[in-house]
PDB file of C-alpha atoms in Angstrom:
ATOM      1  CA  MET P 284       0.023   0.051   0.037  1.00 75.00           C
ATOM      2  CA  HIS P 285       1.093   3.462  -0.964  1.00 90.00           C
ATOM      3  CA  VAL P 286       1.442   5.321   2.398  1.00 96.00           C
ATOM      4  CA  ILE P 287       2.217   9.048   1.795  1.00 98.00           C
ATOM      5  CA  THR P 288       2.439  11.416  -1.121  1.00 98.00           C
ATOM      6  CA  LYS P 289       4.151  14.723  -0.648  1.00 98.00           C
ATOM      7  CA  ILE P 290       3.093  17.800  -2.640  1.00 98.00           C
ATOM      8  CA  GLU P 291       4.973  21.279  -3.219  1.00 97.00           C
ATOM      9  CA  ALA P 292       2.072  23.497  -4.452  1.00 97.00           C
ATOM     10  CA  PRO P 293       4.009  26.488  -6.088  1.00 95.00           C
ATOM     11  CA  ASP P 294       3.703  29.738  -4.556  1.00 95.00           C
ATOM     12  CA  ASP P 295       1.785  31.376  -7.481  1.00 95.00           C
ATOM     13  CA  SER P 296      -0.697  28.630  -7.385  1.00 97.00           C
ATOM     14  CA  ARG P 297      -3.964  28.258  -5.514  1.00 98.00           C
ATOM     15  CA  LEU P 298      -4.438  25.350  -2.730  1.00 98.00           C
ATOM     16  CA  LEU P 299      -7.888  23.975  -2.301  1.00 98.00           C
ATOM     17  CA  PHE P 300      -9.274  20.945  -0.265  1.00 99.00           C
ATOM     18  CA  CYS P 301     -12.489  19.138  -0.226  1.00 98.00           C
ATOM     19  CA  SER P 302     -13.831  15.676   0.824  1.00 98.00           C
ATOM     20  CA  ASP P 303     -16.228  12.756   0.440  1.00 98.00           C
ATOM     21  CA  ILE P 304     -17.220  13.531  -3.099  1.00 98.00           C
ATOM     22  CA  HIS P 305     -18.667  10.153  -3.167  1.00 98.00           C
ATOM     23  CA  GLY P 306     -19.037   9.840  -7.253  1.00 98.00           C
ATOM     24  CA  GLU P 307     -19.978  13.341  -7.861  1.00 98.00           C
ATOM     25  CA  LEU P 308     -17.163  14.514 -10.171  1.00 98.00           C
ATOM     26  CA  THR P 309     -19.305  16.731 -12.591  1.00 98.00           C
ATOM     27  CA  PHE P 310     -20.587  18.504  -9.639  1.00 98.00           C
ATOM     28  CA  LEU P 311     -17.109  18.974  -8.210  1.00 98.00           C
ATOM     29  CA  LEU P 312     -15.474  20.173 -11.554  1.00 98.00           C
ATOM     30  CA  LYS P 313     -18.469  22.495 -11.937  1.00 98.00           C
ATOM     31  CA  SER P 314     -17.902  23.806  -8.436  1.00 98.00           C
ATOM     32  CA  LEU P 315     -14.154  24.448  -9.269  1.00 98.00           C
ATOM     33  CA  ASP P 316     -14.947  25.950 -12.394  1.00 98.00           C
ATOM     34  CA  SER P 317     -16.995  28.619 -10.768  1.00 98.00           C
ATOM     35  CA  LEU P 318     -14.064  29.346  -8.447  1.00 98.00           C
ATOM     36  CA  GLY P 319     -11.760  29.975 -11.412  1.00 98.00           C
ATOM     37  CA  PHE P 320      -9.687  26.874 -10.694  1.00 98.00           C
ATOM     38  CA  ILE P 321      -7.033  26.316 -13.299  1.00 98.00           C
ATOM     39  CA  LYS P 322      -6.180  22.748 -14.047  1.00 97.00           C
ATOM     40  CA  GLY P 323      -2.352  22.309 -14.407  1.00 97.00           C
ATOM     41  CA  LYS P 324      -1.514  25.317 -12.250  1.00 97.00           C
ATOM     42  CA  ASP P 325      -3.671  25.108  -9.027  1.00 98.00           C
ATOM     43  CA  THR P 326      -3.967  22.148  -6.608  1.00 98.00           C
ATOM     44  CA  LEU P 327      -7.091  20.367  -5.175  1.00 98.00           C
ATOM     45  CA  VAL P 328      -6.523  17.870  -2.421  1.00 98.00           C
ATOM     46  CA  HIS P 329      -9.301  15.510  -1.761  1.00 98.00           C
ATOM     47  CA  ALA P 330      -9.588  13.878   1.847  1.00 98.00           C
ATOM     48  CA  GLY P 331     -11.054  10.465   0.797  1.00 97.00           C
ATOM     49  CA  ASP P 332     -14.101   8.617  -0.287  1.00 98.00           C
ATOM     50  CA  LEU P 333     -14.217   9.120  -4.045  1.00 98.00           C
ATOM     51  CA  ILE P 334     -16.777   6.416  -4.626  1.00 98.00           C
ATOM     52  CA  ASP P 335     -20.077   5.058  -3.774  1.00 98.00           C
ATOM     53  CA  ARG P 336     -23.668   6.625  -3.093  1.00 95.00           C
ATOM     54  CA  GLY P 337     -23.315   9.295  -5.996  1.00 94.00           C
ATOM     55  CA  THR P 338     -23.825   8.779  -9.763  1.00 94.00           C
ATOM     56  CA  GLU P 339     -20.321   8.699 -11.092  1.00 97.00           C
ATOM     57  CA  SER P 340     -18.240   6.587  -8.729  1.00 98.00           C
ATOM     58  CA  PHE P 341     -15.985   4.745 -11.476  1.00 97.00           C
ATOM     59  CA  LYS P 342     -15.562   8.144 -13.343  1.00 98.00           C
ATOM     60  CA  THR P 343     -14.474   9.919 -10.309  1.00 98.00           C
ATOM     61  CA  ALA P 344     -11.948   7.455  -9.123  1.00 98.00           C
ATOM     62  CA  ARG P 345     -10.481   7.069 -12.498  1.00 98.00           C
ATOM     63  CA  PHE P 346     -10.173  10.749 -12.898  1.00 98.00           C
ATOM     64  CA  PHE P 347      -8.161  11.246  -9.574  1.00 98.00           C
ATOM     65  CA  CYS P 348      -6.241   8.016  -9.891  1.00 97.00           C
ATOM     66  CA  ASN P 349      -5.069   8.898 -13.435  1.00 97.00           C
ATOM     67  CA  ASP P 350      -4.670  12.685 -13.275  1.00 97.00           C
ATOM     68  CA  ASN P 351      -1.733  13.748 -15.397  1.00 96.00           C
ATOM     69  CA  SER P 352      -2.128  17.438 -14.872  1.00 97.00           C
ATOM     70  CA  GLY P 353      -0.559  17.581 -11.249  1.00 96.00           C
ATOM     71  CA  SER P 354      -3.661  19.352 -10.062  1.00 98.00           C
ATOM     72  CA  PHE P 355      -5.766  16.536  -8.427  1.00 98.00           C
ATOM     73  CA  PHE P 356      -4.817  14.370  -5.607  1.00 98.00           C
ATOM     74  CA  SER P 357      -6.877  12.202  -3.110  1.00 98.00           C
ATOM     75  CA  VAL P 358      -6.026  10.224   0.041  1.00 98.00           C
ATOM     76  CA  LEU P 359      -7.806   6.835   0.841  1.00 98.00           C
ATOM     77  CA  GLY P 360     -11.185   6.835   2.518  1.00 98.00           C
ATOM     78  CA  ASN P 361     -12.984   3.993   4.170  1.00 98.00           C
ATOM     79  CA  HIS P 362     -15.174   3.620   1.015  1.00 98.00           C
ATOM     80  CA  ASP P 363     -12.191   3.592  -1.267  1.00 98.00           C
ATOM     81  CA  MET P 364     -10.760   0.626   0.968  1.00 97.00           C
ATOM     82  CA  PHE P 365     -13.884  -1.330  -0.024  1.00 96.00           C
ATOM     83  CA  ALA P 366     -12.549  -1.595  -3.622  1.00 96.00           C
ATOM     84  CA  ILE P 367      -9.214  -2.706  -2.266  1.00 96.00           C
ATOM     85  CA  HIS P 368     -10.393  -5.362   0.030  1.00 94.00           C
ATOM     86  CA  GLN P 369     -13.477  -6.303  -1.873  1.00 93.00           C
ATOM     87  CA  ASN P 370     -15.684  -7.554   0.833  1.00 92.00           C
ATOM     88  CA  PHE P 371     -18.787  -7.327  -1.323  1.00 94.00           C
ATOM     89  CA  ASP P 372     -21.343  -7.770   1.500  1.00 93.00           C
ATOM     90  CA  LEU P 373     -20.205  -4.883   3.327  1.00 93.00           C
ATOM     91  CA  TRP P 374     -19.268  -2.779   0.260  1.00 95.00           C
ATOM     92  CA  PHE P 375     -22.881  -3.341  -1.012  1.00 95.00           C
ATOM     93  CA  LEU P 376     -24.526  -2.488   2.303  1.00 93.00           C
ATOM     94  CA  ASN P 377     -22.545   0.993   2.074  1.00 94.00           C
ATOM     95  CA  GLY P 378     -23.472   2.213  -1.455  1.00 95.00           C
ATOM     96  CA  GLY P 379     -21.316  -0.119  -3.701  1.00 95.00           C
ATOM     97  CA  ARG P 380     -24.072  -1.805  -5.673  1.00 95.00           C
ATOM     98  CA  TRP P 381     -22.946   0.382  -8.711  1.00 97.00           C
ATOM     99  CA  ILE P 382     -20.167  -2.175  -9.407  1.00 95.00           C
ATOM    100  CA  ILE P 383     -22.494  -4.875 -10.583  1.00 95.00           C
ATOM    101  CA  ASP P 384     -23.311  -2.868 -13.730  1.00 94.00           C
ATOM    102  CA  GLU P 385     -20.014  -0.812 -14.022  1.00 95.00           C
ATOM    103  CA  LEU P 386     -17.654  -3.364 -13.136  1.00 95.00           C
ATOM    104  CA  PRO P 387     -19.524  -6.594 -14.029  1.00 95.00           C
ATOM    105  CA  THR P 388     -16.419  -9.232 -14.110  1.00 96.00           C
ATOM    106  CA  HIS P 389     -14.032 -10.309 -11.614  1.00 95.00           C
ATOM    107  CA  GLU P 390     -11.239  -8.992 -13.751  1.00 96.00           C
ATOM    108  CA  ASP P 391     -12.827  -5.542 -13.870  1.00 96.00           C
ATOM    109  CA  LYS P 392     -13.102  -5.479  -9.974  1.00 96.00           C
ATOM    110  CA  THR P 393      -9.744  -6.586  -9.552  1.00 96.00           C
ATOM    111  CA  LEU P 394      -8.313  -3.789 -11.928  1.00 97.00           C
ATOM    112  CA  PHE P 395     -10.295  -1.314 -10.269  1.00 97.00           C
ATOM    113  CA  GLY P 396      -8.966  -2.178  -6.856  1.00 97.00           C
ATOM    114  CA  GLU P 397      -5.348  -2.077  -8.167  1.00 97.00           C
ATOM    115  CA  MET P 398      -6.069   1.354  -9.685  1.00 97.00           C
ATOM    116  CA  ILE P 399      -7.559   2.497  -6.095  1.00 97.00           C
ATOM    117  CA  LYS P 400      -4.233   0.974  -4.515  1.00 96.00           C
ATOM    118  CA  LYS P 401      -2.479   4.152  -6.218  1.00 94.00           C
ATOM    119  CA  LEU P 402      -3.941   6.470  -3.558  1.00 98.00           C
ATOM    120  CA  PRO P 403      -1.973   7.189  -0.389  1.00 98.00           C
ATOM    121  CA  LEU P 404      -3.242   7.110   2.960  1.00 98.00           C
ATOM    122  CA  ILE P 405      -1.696  10.418   3.869  1.00 98.00           C
ATOM    123  CA  ILE P 406      -0.924  13.443   1.750  1.00 98.00           C
ATOM    124  CA  GLU P 407       1.445  16.233   2.991  1.00 98.00           C
ATOM    125  CA  VAL P 408       1.203  19.385   1.139  1.00 98.00           C
ATOM    126  CA  GLN P 409       3.730  22.478   1.469  1.00 98.00           C
ATOM    127  CA  HIS P 410       2.346  25.743   0.205  1.00 97.00           C
ATOM    128  CA  LYS P 411       4.259  29.082   0.769  1.00 96.00           C
ATOM    129  CA  ASP P 412       4.867  28.913   4.480  1.00 95.00           C
ATOM    130  CA  SER P 413       2.153  26.371   5.503  1.00 98.00           C
ATOM    131  CA  LEU P 414       2.501  22.669   5.975  1.00 98.00           C
ATOM    132  CA  ILE P 415      -0.889  20.846   5.797  1.00 98.00           C
ATOM    133  CA  GLY P 416      -1.239  17.127   6.530  1.00 98.00           C
ATOM    134  CA  VAL P 417      -4.468  15.232   5.101  1.00 99.00           C
ATOM    135  CA  THR P 418      -6.065  11.792   6.016  1.00 98.00           C
ATOM    136  CA  HIS P 419      -9.589  10.658   5.583  1.00 98.00           C
ATOM    137  CA  ALA P 420     -10.714  10.368   9.065  1.00 98.00           C
ATOM    138  CA  CYS P 421      -8.057  11.473  11.732  1.00 97.00           C
ATOM    139  CA  VAL P 422      -4.553  11.562  12.896  1.00 98.00           C
ATOM    140  CA  PRO P 423      -4.932   9.055  15.639  1.00 96.00           C
ATOM    141  CA  TYR P 424      -4.796  10.459  19.228  1.00 92.00           C
ATOM    142  CA  GLU P 425      -1.576   8.341  20.049  1.00 93.00           C
ATOM    143  CA  PHE P 426       0.345  10.689  17.825  1.00 96.00           C
ATOM    144  CA  GLU P 427       0.987  14.180  18.994  1.00 95.00           C
ATOM    145  CA  ASN P 428       3.555  14.952  16.302  1.00 97.00           C
ATOM    146  CA  TRP P 429       2.908  14.917  12.541  1.00 98.00           C
ATOM    147  CA  GLN P 430       6.311  13.624  11.596  1.00 98.00           C
ATOM    148  CA  ASP P 431       6.081  10.943  14.220  1.00 97.00           C
ATOM    149  CA  PHE P 432       2.889   9.840  12.794  1.00 98.00           C
ATOM    150  CA  VAL P 433       3.973   9.830   9.185  1.00 98.00           C
ATOM    151  CA  GLU P 434       7.200   7.940  10.109  1.00 97.00           C
ATOM    152  CA  TYR P 435       5.436   5.402  12.187  1.00 97.00           C
ATOM    153  CA  THR P 436       2.718   4.836   9.615  1.00 97.00           C
ATOM    154  CA  VAL P 437       5.279   4.334   6.736  1.00 96.00           C
ATOM    155  CA  ASN P 438       6.919   1.617   8.879  1.00 95.00           C
ATOM    156  CA  ASN P 439       3.843  -0.068  10.464  1.00 91.00           C
ATOM    157  CA  HIS P 440       0.745   0.337   8.371  1.00 84.00           C
ATOM    158  CA  ASN P 441      -1.118  -2.404  10.097  1.00 90.00           C
ATOM    159  CA  ILE P 442      -4.651  -3.070   9.684  1.00 92.00           C
ATOM    160  CA  GLY P 443      -5.554  -1.489  12.992  1.00 94.00           C
ATOM    161  CA  LEU P 444      -3.761   1.650  12.211  1.00 96.00           C
ATOM    162  CA  VAL P 445      -4.939   1.902   8.806  1.00 96.00           C
ATOM    163  CA  GLU P 446      -8.684   1.530  10.124  1.00 96.00           C
ATOM    164  CA  GLU P 447      -8.146   4.391  12.686  1.00 96.00           C
ATOM    165  CA  ILE P 448      -6.747   6.543   9.809  1.00 98.00           C
ATOM    166  CA  THR P 449      -9.968   5.859   7.624  1.00 98.00           C
ATOM    167  CA  TRP P 450     -12.635   5.206  10.238  1.00 97.00           C
ATOM    168  CA  GLN P 451     -12.167   6.961  13.584  1.00 96.00           C
ATOM    169  CA  ARG P 452     -14.900   9.665  14.670  1.00 96.00           C
ATOM    170  CA  GLU P 453     -13.842  10.437  18.111  1.00 93.00           C
ATOM    171  CA  PHE P 454     -12.284  13.975  17.574  1.00 93.00           C
ATOM    172  CA  ILE P 455     -15.316  15.332  15.878  1.00 93.00           C
ATOM    173  CA  GLU P 456     -17.832  13.329  17.782  1.00 93.00           C
ATOM    174  CA  TYR P 457     -16.392  14.531  21.117  1.00 93.00           C
ATOM    175  CA  LYS P 458     -15.121  17.853  19.959  1.00 91.00           C
ATOM    176  CA  ASP P 459     -16.454  19.581  23.077  1.00 92.00           C
ATOM    177  CA  ASN P 460     -14.297  17.599  25.273  1.00 92.00           C
ATOM    178  CA  PRO P 461     -11.243  19.445  26.357  1.00 91.00           C
ATOM    179  CA  PHE P 462      -8.994  16.564  25.849  1.00 89.00           C
ATOM    180  CA  TYR P 463      -9.935  16.801  21.986  1.00 90.00           C
ATOM    181  CA  ASN P 464     -10.052  20.341  21.897  1.00 88.00           C
ATOM    182  CA  ASN P 465      -6.447  20.419  23.272  1.00 90.00           C
ATOM    183  CA  SER P 466      -5.214  17.914  20.878  1.00 94.00           C
ATOM    184  CA  THR P 467      -3.229  20.083  18.490  1.00 97.00           C
ATOM    185  CA  VAL P 468      -1.060  18.058  16.031  1.00 98.00           C
ATOM    186  CA  LEU P 469       2.375  19.462  16.388  1.00 98.00           C
ATOM    187  CA  GLY P 470       4.821  19.937  13.558  1.00 98.00           C
ATOM    188  CA  VAL P 471       2.156  20.874  11.139  1.00 98.00           C
ATOM    189  CA  ASP P 472       0.121  24.052  10.670  1.00 98.00           C
ATOM    190  CA  PHE P 473      -3.112  22.251  10.060  1.00 98.00           C
ATOM    191  CA  THR P 474      -4.668  18.784   9.351  1.00 98.00           C
ATOM    192  CA  VAL P 475      -7.623  18.206   7.041  1.00 98.00           C
ATOM    193  CA  HIS P 476     -10.145  15.528   7.277  1.00 98.00           C
ATOM    194  CA  GLY P 477     -13.517  14.343   6.092  1.00 98.00           C
ATOM    195  CA  HIS P 478     -15.442  11.076   6.790  1.00 98.00           C
ATOM    196  CA  THR P 479     -17.673  12.454   9.609  1.00 97.00           C
ATOM    197  CA  VAL P 480     -20.592  14.717   8.327  1.00 97.00           C
ATOM    198  CA  VAL P 481     -20.552  18.163  10.019  1.00 97.00           C
ATOM    199  CA  LYS P 482     -23.027  20.939   9.857  1.00 97.00           C
ATOM    200  CA  GLU P 483     -20.400  23.454   8.748  1.00 97.00           C
ATOM    201  CA  PRO P 484     -16.396  23.118   8.459  1.00 98.00           C
ATOM    202  CA  THR P 485     -15.226  22.510  12.073  1.00 97.00           C
ATOM    203  CA  PHE P 486     -11.837  22.910  13.668  1.00 97.00           C
ATOM    204  CA  VAL P 487     -10.916  20.676  16.656  1.00 97.00           C
ATOM    205  CA  ALA P 488      -7.506  22.196  17.863  1.00 96.00           C
ATOM    206  CA  ASN P 489      -5.830  22.619  14.286  1.00 97.00           C
ATOM    207  CA  ARG P 490      -7.788  19.600  12.959  1.00 98.00           C
ATOM    208  CA  LEU P 491     -10.297  20.812  10.289  1.00 98.00           C
ATOM    209  CA  HIS P 492     -13.096  18.611   9.429  1.00 98.00           C
ATOM    210  CA  ILE P 493     -14.916  19.489   6.001  1.00 98.00           C
ATOM    211  CA  ASP P 494     -17.292  16.772   5.061  1.00 98.00           C
ATOM    212  CA  THR P 495     -20.609  18.784   4.881  1.00 98.00           C
ATOM    213  CA  GLY P 496     -22.572  15.878   3.514  1.00 97.00           C
ATOM    214  CA  LEU P 497     -22.944  16.498  -0.107  1.00 97.00           C
ATOM    215  CA  VAL P 498     -24.402  13.125  -1.029  1.00 95.00           C
ATOM    216  CA  TYR P 499     -26.785  13.364   1.808  1.00 95.00           C
ATOM    217  CA  GLY P 500     -28.540  16.362   0.386  1.00 95.00           C
ATOM    218  CA  LYS P 501     -26.582  18.882   2.274  1.00 97.00           C
ATOM    219  CA  TYR P 502     -23.643  20.778   0.496  1.00 98.00           C
ATOM    220  CA  LEU P 503     -20.025  20.541  -0.832  1.00 98.00           C
ATOM    221  CA  THR P 504     -17.364  22.597   1.081  1.00 98.00           C
ATOM    222  CA  ILE P 505     -14.376  23.419  -0.937  1.00 98.00           C
ATOM    223  CA  THR P 506     -11.825  25.308   1.349  1.00 98.00           C
ATOM    224  CA  GLU P 507      -8.862  27.509   0.019  1.00 98.00           C
ATOM    225  CA  LEU P 508      -5.726  28.170   1.944  1.00 98.00           C
ATOM    226  CA  VAL P 509      -5.177  31.941   1.637  1.00 97.00           C
ATOM    227  CA  ASP P 510      -2.099  33.600   3.367  1.00 94.00           C
ATOM    228  CA  GLY P 511      -2.133  30.705   6.019  1.00 95.00           C
ATOM    229  CA  GLU P 512      -5.795  30.881   6.781  1.00 96.00           C
ATOM    230  CA  PHE P 513      -8.768  28.860   5.390  1.00 98.00           C
ATOM    231  CA  VAL P 514     -11.473  30.479   3.338  1.00 98.00           C
ATOM    232  CA  PHE P 515     -14.743  28.358   2.815  1.00 98.00           C
ATOM    233  CA  HIS P 516     -16.732  27.972  -0.256  1.00 98.00           C
ATOM    234  CA  LYS P 517     -20.282  26.385  -0.265  1.00 98.00           C
ATOM    235  CA  PHE P 518     -21.942  24.596  -3.137  1.00 98.00           C
ATOM    236  CA  HIS P 519     -25.449  23.248  -2.987  1.00 96.00           C
ATOM    237  CA  LYS P 520     -26.835  21.104  -5.693  1.00 89.00           C
ATOM    238  CA  GLU P 521     -29.851  22.529  -7.444  1.00 74.00           C
TER     239      GLU P 521
END
């Protein structure tokens, strides 16, 4: 499994983040177009869950996995992991029945899983003076320092740790607990996550959660890093 991708976004480019697109590529690209996003110059980092529940799962995954422009990146989400492990009972219960029509053969499903394996668990992006870490669900609470987390995960990406990174909800579910609000990840300016739906983009210490429930009839958040701070753009489906 590919663990980390490191990105250096040029100073004269824009850096944006979103999460949990779940197969809604056309809507994402339309939203980016309205922001004046320039493919090949600007950078979008997606915090996982490219597939399931939406209308264009295969198209969305293929777009990110095969991007040659240098503009589109994504970490693995728990739904993306379904495509790797191919536990079909669990996958079907979580919005994966689209594969019956779009990936009908065993070979189709296997090749799709191999394509998804190109995605990393972690993305680290440097832009101007800011360092941002991205995982799908969290940086597990046992790691206080970003570099310690990265180093350990590179060397010990066991099943338990991978499940924490892609499934854990504690930080956002217990965000009002002082333990979690004091849980700054050292060695990085911010971390960005999706996975757990929030009413609006939410900080827990320096951990930013941005899944605002697009596929549940809510809205897509695209957040942009501007001069070391986040600016939030909201997009509702008509």
